[in-house]
Amino acid sequence: MVRKTGYTRIIEGGFWLIRLRWLAVIGILIATTFADRILKISIQQIPLYFIAIVLLLLNLGSFYALKYTTKNKISIKILKGENIVKFQILTDLIILTCLLHYSGGVENPFIIYYIFHMIIASILLSPKTSYIIATIALTLIGALTLLEYYEILPHYTLQGFNDQNFYQNKIFLLGTGFIYITTSYLVVYMTVSVSTKLKQHEMAYTRASIELEKKDKIKNEYVLRITHDIKNHLAAIQNSLDVVLISKSETDRQEFVERAHKRIRRLTSFVNELLKLTRIRLVNKLDACEFSIDDSINKVIQEINPMAMHKGIKININSKSFITKIYGNQVSIEEALSNLISNAVKYSPDNSAIYINAIKIKDSVLVEIIDNGIGIPMHEQKLIFNEFYRASNVANIEKDSSGFGLSLVKQIIDKHNGTISVESKLNKGTTFKITLPILHTR
Ligand code: ADP
């Protein structure tokens, strides 16, 4: 998808002006010849042809300047796309004034063409510049009118088209002057309003599509990571089973069946974790009810105790919550507690102790899970809630891990409008703190 930046918009606008000017050159040549030969209007042919040539040369200059700017992505102020467009518009206004001077001045109906430049400026340039350009255009018309009125400049009447010498008629000049001024500023005001709104919409659209692209990239990386992990497990299972098929040794076969079995267990737990995380992400609102947080802590500890006892770890509970019930989704809160407490066991040395505190603070309950384990390096503490993230000091400790646990815990706590934080010292221990509102807050 090609997105238009302010830079490309102005460059495209510059090239569009150049195309219009080629037409203008042809227009001047045809109109002058037509007025003279067919309509038999007396007209200053030589100066008009000369102006057409000047316009042609200026346009060639602008064309090459813009091409040079685009090719070299110029950032030199004078050659910036915007400055080239300003230069084009200003030279056009001067040329149009010269053309009008040699073809009837204020009596020439082509005077209305100034409006085009005001519209073009309002579309391509800033509102302030657009009003300045409108003022310059009106000043040029005003100056030409006054100079011809006071006969400082000669007036070339379009004989055969308008012989009334309106350029000397005060009432005509004041009336048309008033109409030109009000029309010009109104046109600029309207065009600036519309184009500002369009630019804002375009910017909002661009921002949204950049955001979408980013999200799409993250999603693709996520899918890639998951498929990669699943593929690794499958390849290991396949290899073990290949050995089982060709090996003649019973011990080897036994060993590789065990390996395959272990890998299948890891793969299943990986997929289960992934499913849980995806499910919790997809639901907007969890089913909630009142339940006792103390009971949930006890229940989770009972489940984890065999694993803790295996390492000689003692789990101590200190509940000062004095609340029997909190409002939330019991299953997912227990899932979160289970992840935090089993991590504490997993990352603690044998024969150590884990402490779990539950304290009521105002309208929330604070649960602390404190261990004396390996800790988390300071600079990695903010990363551990990211999916797949495993701190650098656990690489050799626990291989049966997915790195999904804490992101699942965070999702669950977020969905309950709670908070989660971590304090940890390397080789000293870690404390996870979660707060959960007691009342239903949604
Ligand atoms: P894992 O499956 O690797 O345990 P988690 O998402 O549960 O994944 O945890 C992410 C990482 O956070 C772990 O790999 C570990 O580095 C770190 N971590 C989590 N809990 C603890 C803890 N109690 N002590 C030390 N490190 C921990």
GROMACS .gro file of C-alpha atoms and ligand atoms in nm:
model
  469
    1MET     CA    1   0.000   0.000   0.000
    2VAL     CA    2   0.144   0.340  -0.098
    3ARG     CA    3   0.066   0.604   0.160
    4LYS     CA    4   0.072   0.974   0.069
    5THR     CA    5   0.285   1.188   0.295
    6GLY     CA    6   0.275   1.568   0.296
    7TYR     CA    7   0.596   1.550   0.090
    8THR     CA    8   0.453   1.334  -0.190
    9ARG     CA    9   0.128   1.534  -0.191
   10ILE     CA   10   0.317   1.859  -0.253
   11ILE     CA   11   0.541   1.702  -0.519
   12GLU     CA   12   0.239   1.555  -0.701
   13GLY     CA   13   0.071   1.896  -0.673
   14GLY     CA   14   0.379   2.058  -0.826
   15PHE     CA   15   0.373   1.823  -1.127
   16TRP     CA   16  -0.001   1.876  -1.165
   17LEU     CA   17   0.058   2.255  -1.179
   18ILE     CA   18   0.324   2.198  -1.445
   19ARG     CA   19   0.075   2.004  -1.661
   20LEU     CA   20  -0.180   2.284  -1.622
   21ARG     CA   21   0.081   2.540  -1.725
   22TRP     CA   22   0.161   2.354  -2.051
   23LEU     CA   23  -0.212   2.385  -2.124
   24ALA     CA   24  -0.198   2.753  -2.025
   25VAL     CA   25   0.089   2.817  -2.272
   26ILE     CA   26  -0.110   2.651  -2.553
   27GLY     CA   27  -0.423   2.839  -2.435
   28ILE     CA   28  -0.248   3.179  -2.455
   29LEU     CA   29  -0.115   3.106  -2.805
   30ILE     CA   30  -0.453   2.984  -2.935
   31ALA     CA   31  -0.658   3.258  -2.763
   32THR     CA   32  -0.429   3.534  -2.889
   33THR     CA   33  -0.435   3.405  -3.247
   34PHE     CA   34  -0.810   3.336  -3.233
   35ALA     CA   35  -0.889   3.682  -3.090
   36ASP     CA   36  -0.679   3.849  -3.355
   37ARG     CA   37  -0.754   3.641  -3.668
   38ILE     CA   38  -1.112   3.522  -3.613
   39LEU     CA   39  -1.274   3.765  -3.369
   40LYS     CA   40  -1.080   4.059  -3.516
   41ILE     CA   41  -1.019   4.204  -3.168
   42SER     CA   42  -0.721   4.439  -3.157
   43ILE     CA   43  -0.471   4.271  -2.930
   44GLN     CA   44  -0.102   4.316  -2.833
   45GLN     CA   45   0.018   3.999  -3.000
   46ILE     CA   46   0.394   4.038  -2.960
   47PRO     CA   47   0.398   4.092  -2.580
   48LEU     CA   48   0.142   3.812  -2.537
   49TYR     CA   49   0.350   3.562  -2.740
   50PHE     CA   50   0.656   3.676  -2.547
   51ILE     CA   51   0.477   3.612  -2.215
   52ALA     CA   52   0.377   3.265  -2.341
   53ILE     CA   53   0.745   3.191  -2.410
   54VAL     CA   54   0.847   3.319  -2.063
   55LEU     CA   55   0.581   3.094  -1.909
   56LEU     CA   56   0.708   2.800  -2.112
   57LEU     CA   57   1.067   2.858  -1.995
   58LEU     CA   58   0.961   2.902  -1.632
   59ASN     CA   59   0.761   2.583  -1.652
   60LEU     CA   60   1.059   2.396  -1.792
   61GLY     CA   61   1.268   2.532  -1.503
   62SER     CA   62   1.008   2.423  -1.244
   63PHE     CA   63   0.981   2.081  -1.409
   64TYR     CA   64   1.354   2.012  -1.383
   65ALA     CA   65   1.377   2.160  -1.031
   66LEU     CA   66   1.094   1.930  -0.912
   67LYS     CA   67   1.246   1.628  -1.087
   68TYR     CA   68   1.580   1.702  -0.924
   69THR     CA   69   1.414   1.744  -0.583
   70THR     CA   70   1.222   1.415  -0.612
   71LYS     CA   71   1.521   1.219  -0.737
   72ASN     CA   72   1.757   1.341  -0.468
   73LYS     CA   73   1.494   1.375  -0.192
   74ILE     CA   74   1.628   1.726  -0.148
   75SER     CA   75   1.605   1.895   0.186
   76ILE     CA   76   1.782   2.218   0.085
   77LYS     CA   77   1.529   2.485   0.177
   78ILE     CA   78   1.521   2.666  -0.157
   79LEU     CA   79   1.459   2.346  -0.357
   80LYS     CA   80   1.198   2.195  -0.128
   81GLY     CA   81   0.880   2.085  -0.309
   82GLU     CA   82   0.673   2.339  -0.118
   83ASN     CA   83   0.897   2.629  -0.216
   84ILE     CA   84   0.888   2.525  -0.583
   85VAL     CA   85   0.506   2.522  -0.572
   86LYS     CA   86   0.504   2.866  -0.405
   87PHE     CA   87   0.740   2.993  -0.674
   88GLN     CA   88   0.517   2.846  -0.948
   89ILE     CA   89   0.206   3.010  -0.807
   90LEU     CA   90   0.373   3.349  -0.756
   91THR     CA   91   0.524   3.357  -1.105
   92ASP     CA   92   0.185   3.252  -1.246
   93LEU     CA   93   0.018   3.543  -1.071
   94ILE     CA   94   0.277   3.788  -1.208
   95ILE     CA   95   0.244   3.641  -1.558
   96LEU     CA   96  -0.135   3.654  -1.543
   97THR     CA   97  -0.112   4.022  -1.439
   98CYS     CA   98   0.119   4.094  -1.738
   99LEU     CA   99  -0.117   3.906  -1.971
  100LEU     CA  100  -0.413   4.105  -1.844
  101HIS     CA  101  -0.221   4.429  -1.877
  102TYR     CA  102  -0.162   4.364  -2.248
  103SER     CA  103  -0.518   4.249  -2.307
  104GLY     CA  104  -0.759   4.501  -2.155
  105GLY     CA  105  -0.658   4.501  -1.788
  106VAL     CA  106  -0.950   4.491  -1.546
  107GLU     CA  107  -1.193   4.478  -1.844
  108ASN     CA  108  -1.066   4.135  -1.949
  109PRO     CA  109  -1.299   3.858  -1.818
  110PHE     CA  110  -0.994   3.626  -1.782
  111ILE     CA  111  -0.927   3.822  -1.462
  112ILE     CA  112  -1.137   3.553  -1.293
  113TYR     CA  113  -0.848   3.308  -1.348
  114TYR     CA  114  -0.676   3.445  -1.035
  115ILE     CA  115  -0.929   3.239  -0.840
  116PHE     CA  116  -0.774   2.915  -0.973
  117HIS     CA  117  -0.442   2.995  -0.811
  118MET     CA  118  -0.607   3.077  -0.483
  119ILE     CA  119  -0.785   2.739  -0.489
  120ILE     CA  120  -0.467   2.552  -0.587
  121ALA     CA  121  -0.271   2.725  -0.308
  122SER     CA  122  -0.544   2.640  -0.053
  123ILE     CA  123  -0.531   2.273  -0.153
  124LEU     CA  124  -0.152   2.237  -0.160
  125LEU     CA  125  -0.016   2.487   0.091
  126SER     CA  126  -0.083   2.587   0.451
  127PRO     CA  127  -0.390   2.802   0.536
  128LYS     CA  128  -0.165   3.098   0.624
  129THR     CA  129   0.020   3.078   0.290
  130SER     CA  130  -0.313   3.046   0.106
  131TYR     CA  131  -0.440   3.375   0.256
  132ILE     CA  132  -0.106   3.542   0.177
  133ILE     CA  133  -0.129   3.425  -0.186
  134ALA     CA  134  -0.489   3.551  -0.214
  135THR     CA  135  -0.372   3.888  -0.076
  136ILE     CA  136  -0.079   3.901  -0.324
  137ALA     CA  137  -0.318   3.822  -0.613
  138LEU     CA  138  -0.560   4.095  -0.506
  139THR     CA  139  -0.272   4.341  -0.458
  140LEU     CA  140  -0.149   4.269  -0.812
  141ILE     CA  141  -0.499   4.323  -0.960
  142GLY     CA  142  -0.538   4.637  -0.747
  143ALA     CA  143  -0.199   4.772  -0.850
  144LEU     CA  144  -0.265   4.707  -1.220
  145THR     CA  145  -0.608   4.872  -1.197
  146LEU     CA  146  -0.474   5.181  -1.017
  147LEU     CA  147  -0.170   5.217  -1.245
  148GLU     CA  148  -0.395   5.205  -1.550
  149TYR     CA  149  -0.657   5.429  -1.387
  150TYR     CA  150  -0.398   5.700  -1.314
  151GLU     CA  151  -0.243   5.633  -1.656
  152ILE     CA  152   0.095   5.553  -1.510
  153LEU     CA  153   0.077   5.240  -1.723
  154PRO     CA  154  -0.084   5.250  -2.070
  155HIS     CA  155  -0.421   5.080  -2.104
  156TYR     CA  156  -0.461   4.844  -2.403
  157THR     CA  157  -0.830   4.841  -2.488
  158LEU     CA  158  -0.970   4.524  -2.641
  159GLN     CA  159  -1.124   4.701  -2.937
  160GLY     CA  160  -1.400   4.494  -3.087
  161PHE     CA  161  -1.469   4.329  -2.749
  162ASN     CA  162  -1.505   4.603  -2.489
  163ASP     CA  163  -1.483   4.966  -2.604
  164GLN     CA  164  -1.652   5.119  -2.296
  165ASN     CA  165  -1.333   5.221  -2.111
  166PHE     CA  166  -1.459   5.072  -1.784
  167TYR     CA  167  -1.105   5.102  -1.646
  168GLN     CA  168  -1.180   5.474  -1.592
  169ASN     CA  169  -1.522   5.416  -1.437
  170LYS     CA  170  -1.486   5.461  -1.058
  171ILE     CA  171  -1.821   5.299  -0.971
  172PHE     CA  172  -1.745   4.995  -1.191
  173LEU     CA  173  -1.398   4.961  -1.039
  174LEU     CA  174  -1.518   4.991  -0.678
  175GLY     CA  175  -1.809   4.750  -0.737
  176THR     CA  176  -1.605   4.482  -0.913
  177GLY     CA  177  -1.317   4.535  -0.666
  178PHE     CA  178  -1.551   4.467  -0.375
  179ILE     CA  179  -1.688   4.153  -0.544
  180TYR     CA  180  -1.336   4.022  -0.626
  181ILE     CA  181  -1.209   4.077  -0.272
  182THR     CA  182  -1.505   3.914  -0.095
  183THR     CA  183  -1.526   3.626  -0.345
  184SER     CA  184  -1.151   3.558  -0.322
  185TYR     CA  185  -1.136   3.541   0.057
  186LEU     CA  186  -1.457   3.336   0.072
  187VAL     CA  187  -1.321   3.089  -0.184
  188VAL     CA  188  -0.994   3.058   0.011
  189TYR     CA  189  -1.183   3.017   0.340
  190MET     CA  190  -1.407   2.742   0.197
  191THR     CA  191  -1.127   2.556   0.019
  192VAL     CA  192  -0.898   2.576   0.323
  193SER     CA  193  -1.177   2.437   0.548
  194VAL     CA  194  -1.254   2.148   0.314
  195SER     CA  195  -0.891   2.061   0.244
  196THR     CA  196  -0.794   2.086   0.615
  197LYS     CA  197  -1.072   1.839   0.699
  198LEU     CA  198  -0.960   1.609   0.416
  199LYS     CA  199  -0.598   1.628   0.531
  200GLN     CA  200  -0.703   1.546   0.890
  201HIS     CA  201  -0.904   1.246   0.769
  202GLU     CA  202  -0.614   1.133   0.556
  203MET     CA  203  -0.377   1.162   0.852
  204ALA     CA  204  -0.614   0.967   1.078
  205TYR     CA  205  -0.647   0.701   0.809
  206THR     CA  206  -0.268   0.684   0.766
  207ARG     CA  207  -0.215   0.652   1.142
  208ALA     CA  208  -0.480   0.376   1.161
  209SER     CA  209  -0.326   0.184   0.874
  210ILE     CA  210   0.026   0.212   1.024
  211GLU     CA  211  -0.117   0.078   1.350
  212LEU     CA  212  -0.290  -0.206   1.165
  213GLU     CA  213   0.029  -0.296   0.981
  214LYS     CA  214   0.220  -0.303   1.311
  215LYS     CA  215  -0.042  -0.526   1.470
  216ASP     CA  216  -0.043  -0.751   1.166
  217LYS     CA  217   0.336  -0.782   1.189
  218ILE     CA  218   0.319  -0.868   1.561
  219LYS     CA  219   0.048  -1.126   1.489
  220ASN     CA  220   0.254  -1.285   1.213
  221GLU     CA  221   0.563  -1.298   1.432
  222TYR     CA  222   0.351  -1.456   1.705
  223VAL     CA  223   0.214  -1.723   1.471
  224LEU     CA  224   0.566  -1.785   1.339
  225ARG     CA  225   0.701  -1.830   1.690
  226ILE     CA  226   0.422  -2.071   1.788
  227THR     CA  227   0.450  -2.280   1.473
  228HIS     CA  228   0.825  -2.287   1.516
  229ASP     CA  229   0.792  -2.420   1.875
  230ILE     CA  230   0.532  -2.679   1.774
  231LYS     CA  231   0.747  -2.785   1.480
  232ASN     CA  232   1.048  -2.834   1.710
  233HIS     CA  233   0.849  -3.060   1.941
  234LEU     CA  234   0.707  -3.257   1.646
  235ALA     CA  235   1.051  -3.297   1.486
  236ALA     CA  236   1.193  -3.429   1.816
  237ILE     CA  237   0.903  -3.676   1.849
  238GLN     CA  238   0.948  -3.786   1.487
  239ASN     CA  239   1.324  -3.841   1.540
  240SER     CA  240   1.268  -4.046   1.855
  241LEU     CA  241   1.006  -4.260   1.682
  242ASP     CA  242   1.237  -4.309   1.380
  243VAL     CA  243   1.499  -4.454   1.615
  244VAL     CA  244   1.234  -4.678   1.775
  245LEU     CA  245   1.137  -4.810   1.431
  246ILE     CA  246   1.487  -4.896   1.313
  247SER     CA  247   1.664  -4.979   1.638
  248LYS     CA  248   1.713  -5.343   1.733
  249SER     CA  249   1.819  -5.271   2.089
  250GLU     CA  250   1.535  -5.297   2.339
  251THR     CA  251   1.701  -5.044   2.575
  252ASP     CA  252   1.735  -4.788   2.297
  253ARG     CA  253   1.374  -4.838   2.194
  254GLN     CA  254   1.261  -4.798   2.555
  255GLU     CA  255   1.468  -4.480   2.596
  256PHE     CA  256   1.341  -4.318   2.276
  257VAL     CA  257   0.977  -4.404   2.346
  258GLU     CA  258   1.023  -4.226   2.681
  259ARG     CA  259   1.178  -3.928   2.505
  260ALA     CA  260   0.888  -3.910   2.259
  261HIS     CA  261   0.643  -3.941   2.547
  262LYS     CA  262   0.810  -3.656   2.737
  263ARG     CA  263   0.801  -3.435   2.428
  264ILE     CA  264   0.434  -3.511   2.368
  265ARG     CA  265   0.361  -3.409   2.728
  266ARG     CA  266   0.550  -3.082   2.678
  267LEU     CA  267   0.376  -3.018   2.349
  268THR     CA  268   0.034  -3.082   2.505
  269SER     CA  269   0.102  -2.847   2.795
  270PHE     CA  270   0.233  -2.585   2.548
  271VAL     CA  271  -0.086  -2.608   2.341
  272ASN     CA  272  -0.302  -2.600   2.655
  273GLU     CA  273  -0.130  -2.284   2.780
  274LEU     CA  274  -0.170  -2.126   2.440
  275LEU     CA  275  -0.539  -2.216   2.430
  276LYS     CA  276  -0.598  -2.069   2.776
  277LEU     CA  277  -0.423  -1.746   2.684
  278THR     CA  278  -0.610  -1.713   2.353
  279ARG     CA  279  -0.943  -1.787   2.519
  280ILE     CA  280  -0.895  -1.528   2.789
  281ARG     CA  281  -0.792  -1.273   2.528
  282LEU     CA  282  -1.099  -1.341   2.317
  283VAL     CA  283  -1.356  -1.300   2.592
  284ASN     CA  284  -1.449  -0.943   2.673
  285LYS     CA  285  -1.614  -1.022   2.998
  286LEU     CA  286  -1.543  -1.313   3.229
  287ASP     CA  287  -1.831  -1.484   3.408
  288ALA     CA  288  -1.806  -1.360   3.762
  289CYS     CA  289  -1.938  -1.461   4.102
  290GLU     CA  290  -1.857  -1.410   4.468
  291PHE     CA  291  -1.598  -1.649   4.610
  292SER     CA  292  -1.351  -1.671   4.895
  293ILE     CA  293  -0.996  -1.576   4.799
  294ASP     CA  294  -0.862  -1.756   5.110
  295ASP     CA  295  -1.031  -2.079   5.001
  296SER     CA  296  -0.887  -2.038   4.650
  297ILE     CA  297  -0.534  -1.988   4.786
  298ASN     CA  298  -0.569  -2.300   5.003
  299LYS     CA  299  -0.707  -2.502   4.713
  300VAL     CA  300  -0.419  -2.402   4.485
  301ILE     CA  301  -0.160  -2.477   4.754
  302GLN     CA  302  -0.305  -2.824   4.802
  303GLU     CA  303  -0.258  -2.890   4.430
  304ILE     CA  304   0.099  -2.759   4.426
  305ASN     CA  305   0.210  -2.908   4.761
  306PRO     CA  306   0.325  -3.244   4.617
  307MET     CA  307   0.561  -3.061   4.379
  308ALA     CA  308   0.684  -2.838   4.665
  309MET     CA  309   0.733  -3.133   4.902
  310HIS     CA  310   0.931  -3.308   4.632
  311LYS     CA  311   1.185  -3.022   4.662
  312GLY     CA  312   1.150  -2.998   5.041
  313ILE     CA  313   0.990  -2.654   5.007
  314LYS     CA  314   0.746  -2.533   5.273
  315ILE     CA  315   0.460  -2.305   5.171
  316ASN     CA  316   0.344  -2.074   5.453
  317ILE     CA  317   0.012  -1.889   5.437
  318ASN     CA  318  -0.058  -1.575   5.625
  319SER     CA  319  -0.408  -1.450   5.556
  320LYS     CA  320  -0.514  -1.124   5.714
  321SER     CA  321  -0.773  -1.048   5.455
  322PHE     CA  322  -1.074  -1.080   5.687
  323ILE     CA  323  -1.283  -1.093   5.380
  324THR     CA  324  -1.453  -1.406   5.289
  325LYS     CA  325  -1.557  -1.312   4.940
  326ILE     CA  326  -1.430  -1.125   4.636
  327TYR     CA  327  -1.609  -1.080   4.305
  328GLY     CA  328  -1.452  -1.231   3.994
  329ASN     CA  329  -1.398  -1.540   3.785
  330GLN     CA  330  -1.290  -1.804   4.034
  331VAL     CA  331  -1.140  -2.048   3.784
  332SER     CA  332  -0.916  -1.791   3.619
  333ILE     CA  333  -0.809  -1.631   3.949
  334GLU     CA  334  -0.709  -1.978   4.071
  335GLU     CA  335  -0.526  -2.032   3.743
  336ALA     CA  336  -0.331  -1.707   3.803
  337LEU     CA  337  -0.249  -1.800   4.164
  338SER     CA  338  -0.146  -2.146   4.054
  339ASN     CA  339   0.096  -2.003   3.795
  340LEU     CA  340   0.254  -1.763   4.044
  341ILE     CA  341   0.288  -2.018   4.325
  342SER     CA  342   0.420  -2.294   4.099
  343ASN     CA  343   0.674  -2.047   3.955
  344ALA     CA  344   0.785  -1.970   4.311
  345VAL     CA  345   0.837  -2.343   4.369
  346LYS     CA  346   1.001  -2.392   4.029
  347TYR     CA  347   1.254  -2.111   4.074
  348SER     CA  348   1.334  -2.173   4.445
  349PRO     CA  349   1.618  -2.392   4.574
  350ASP     CA  350   1.545  -2.717   4.756
  351ASN     CA  351   1.449  -2.693   5.123
  352SER     CA  352   1.360  -2.323   5.106
  353ALA     CA  353   1.037  -2.151   5.210
  354ILE     CA  354   0.762  -1.966   5.025
  355TYR     CA  355   0.528  -1.717   5.193
  356ILE     CA  356   0.183  -1.620   5.078
  357ASN     CA  357   0.014  -1.318   5.232
  358ALA     CA  358  -0.340  -1.201   5.169
  359ILE     CA  359  -0.420  -0.858   5.308
  360LYS     CA  360  -0.729  -0.646   5.272
  361ILE     CA  361  -0.645  -0.289   5.171
  362LYS     CA  362  -0.945  -0.055   5.138
  363ASP     CA  363  -1.165  -0.201   4.862
  364SER     CA  364  -0.900  -0.443   4.736
  365VAL     CA  365  -0.725  -0.752   4.841
  366LEU     CA  366  -0.347  -0.770   4.806
  367VAL     CA  367  -0.192  -1.113   4.757
  368GLU     CA  368   0.187  -1.144   4.788
  369ILE     CA  369   0.381  -1.452   4.677
  370ILE     CA  370   0.731  -1.434   4.825
  371ASP     CA  371   1.012  -1.676   4.753
  372ASN     CA  372   1.384  -1.696   4.825
  373GLY     CA  373   1.470  -1.826   4.484
  374ILE     CA  374   1.701  -1.733   4.198
  375GLY     CA  375   1.544  -1.390   4.138
  376ILE     CA  376   1.505  -1.203   3.809
  377PRO     CA  377   1.777  -0.975   3.664
  378MET     CA  378   1.672  -0.612   3.717
  379HIS     CA  379   1.664  -0.508   3.349
  380GLU     CA  380   1.451  -0.812   3.257
  381GLN     CA  381   1.181  -0.761   3.518
  382LYS     CA  382   0.959  -0.554   3.292
  383LEU     CA  383   0.985  -0.811   3.012
  384ILE     CA  384   0.871  -1.122   3.198
  385PHE     CA  385   0.502  -1.050   3.131
  386ASN     CA  386   0.563  -1.073   2.755
  387GLU     CA  387   0.468  -1.400   2.590
  388PHE     CA  388   0.756  -1.644   2.543
  389TYR     CA  389   0.986  -1.433   2.759
  390ARG     CA  390   1.212  -1.629   2.989
  391ALA     CA  391   1.479  -1.451   3.191
  392SER     CA  392   1.842  -1.519   3.103
  393ASN     CA  393   1.918  -1.686   3.438
  394VAL     CA  394   1.663  -1.970   3.393
  395ALA     CA  395   1.790  -2.108   3.064
  396ASN     CA  396   1.956  -2.410   3.226
  397ILE     CA  397   1.713  -2.454   3.514
  398GLU     CA  398   1.372  -2.533   3.377
  399LYS     CA  399   1.338  -2.672   3.027
  400ASP     CA  400   0.972  -2.769   3.048
  401SER     CA  401   0.853  -2.410   3.032
  402SER     CA  402   0.671  -2.216   2.770
  403GLY     CA  403   0.707  -1.858   2.890
  404PHE     CA  404   0.328  -1.815   2.864
  405GLY     CA  405   0.244  -1.835   3.236
  406LEU     CA  406   0.297  -1.474   3.342
  407SER     CA  407   0.131  -1.327   3.032
  408LEU     CA  408  -0.173  -1.539   3.114
  409VAL     CA  409  -0.162  -1.417   3.477
  410LYS     CA  410  -0.140  -1.055   3.358
  411GLN     CA  411  -0.434  -1.098   3.121
  412ILE     CA  412  -0.644  -1.248   3.401
  413ILE     CA  413  -0.557  -0.974   3.650
  414ASP     CA  414  -0.617  -0.702   3.388
  415LYS     CA  415  -0.958  -0.850   3.305
  416HIS     CA  416  -1.044  -0.815   3.677
  417ASN     CA  417  -0.927  -0.450   3.682
  418GLY     CA  418  -0.651  -0.552   3.921
  419THR     CA  419  -0.276  -0.486   3.921
  420ILE     CA  420   0.033  -0.703   3.919
  421SER     CA  421   0.390  -0.606   4.004
  422VAL     CA  422   0.719  -0.775   4.074
  423GLU     CA  423   1.010  -0.701   4.305
  424SER     CA  424   1.313  -0.920   4.275
  425LYS     CA  425   1.680  -0.944   4.368
  426LEU     CA  426   1.909  -1.179   4.185
  427ASN     CA  427   1.987  -1.491   4.391
  428LYS     CA  428   1.792  -1.347   4.686
  429GLY     CA  429   1.429  -1.396   4.589
  430THR     CA  430   1.120  -1.262   4.420
  431THR     CA  431   0.790  -1.114   4.537
  432PHE     CA  432   0.489  -1.097   4.308
  433LYS     CA  433   0.208  -0.868   4.427
  434ILE     CA  434  -0.141  -0.877   4.287
  435THR     CA  435  -0.431  -0.659   4.389
  436LEU     CA  436  -0.789  -0.744   4.308
  437PRO     CA  437  -1.089  -0.522   4.368
  438ILE     CA  438  -1.329  -0.679   4.615
  439LEU     CA  439  -1.634  -0.527   4.454
  440HIS     CA  440  -1.750  -0.569   4.099
  441THR     CA  441  -1.606  -0.264   3.919
  442ARG     CA  442  -1.735  -0.305   3.568
  443ADP     P1  443   0.791  -2.004   3.242
  443ADP     O1  444   0.708  -2.107   3.180
  443ADP     O2  445   0.924  -1.986   3.177
  443ADP     O3  446   0.799  -2.014   3.391
  443ADP     P2  447   0.642  -1.762   3.293
  443ADP     O4  448   0.571  -1.673   3.198
  443ADP     O5  449   0.565  -1.823   3.403
  443ADP     O6  450   0.714  -1.870   3.205
  443ADP     O7  451   0.760  -1.680   3.354
  443ADP     C1  452   0.842  -1.601   3.270
  443ADP     C2  453   0.982  -1.588   3.326
  443ADP     O8  454   0.978  -1.509   3.446
  443ADP     C3  455   1.042  -1.718   3.372
  443ADP     O9  456   1.099  -1.787   3.262
  443ADP     C4  457   1.143  -1.672   3.473
  443ADP    O10  458   1.260  -1.626   3.405
  443ADP     C5  459   1.077  -1.553   3.537
  443ADP     N1  460   1.011  -1.587   3.664
  443ADP     C6  461   0.878  -1.600   3.686
  443ADP     N2  462   0.853  -1.626   3.816
  443ADP     C7  463   0.974  -1.629   3.878
  443ADP     C8  464   1.016  -1.650   4.015
  443ADP     N3  465   0.928  -1.673   4.112
  443ADP     N4  466   1.147  -1.644   4.040
  443ADP     C9  467   1.237  -1.619   3.943
  443ADP     N5  468   1.205  -1.600   3.812
  443ADP    C10  469   1.074  -1.604   3.781
   0.00000   0.00000   0.00000
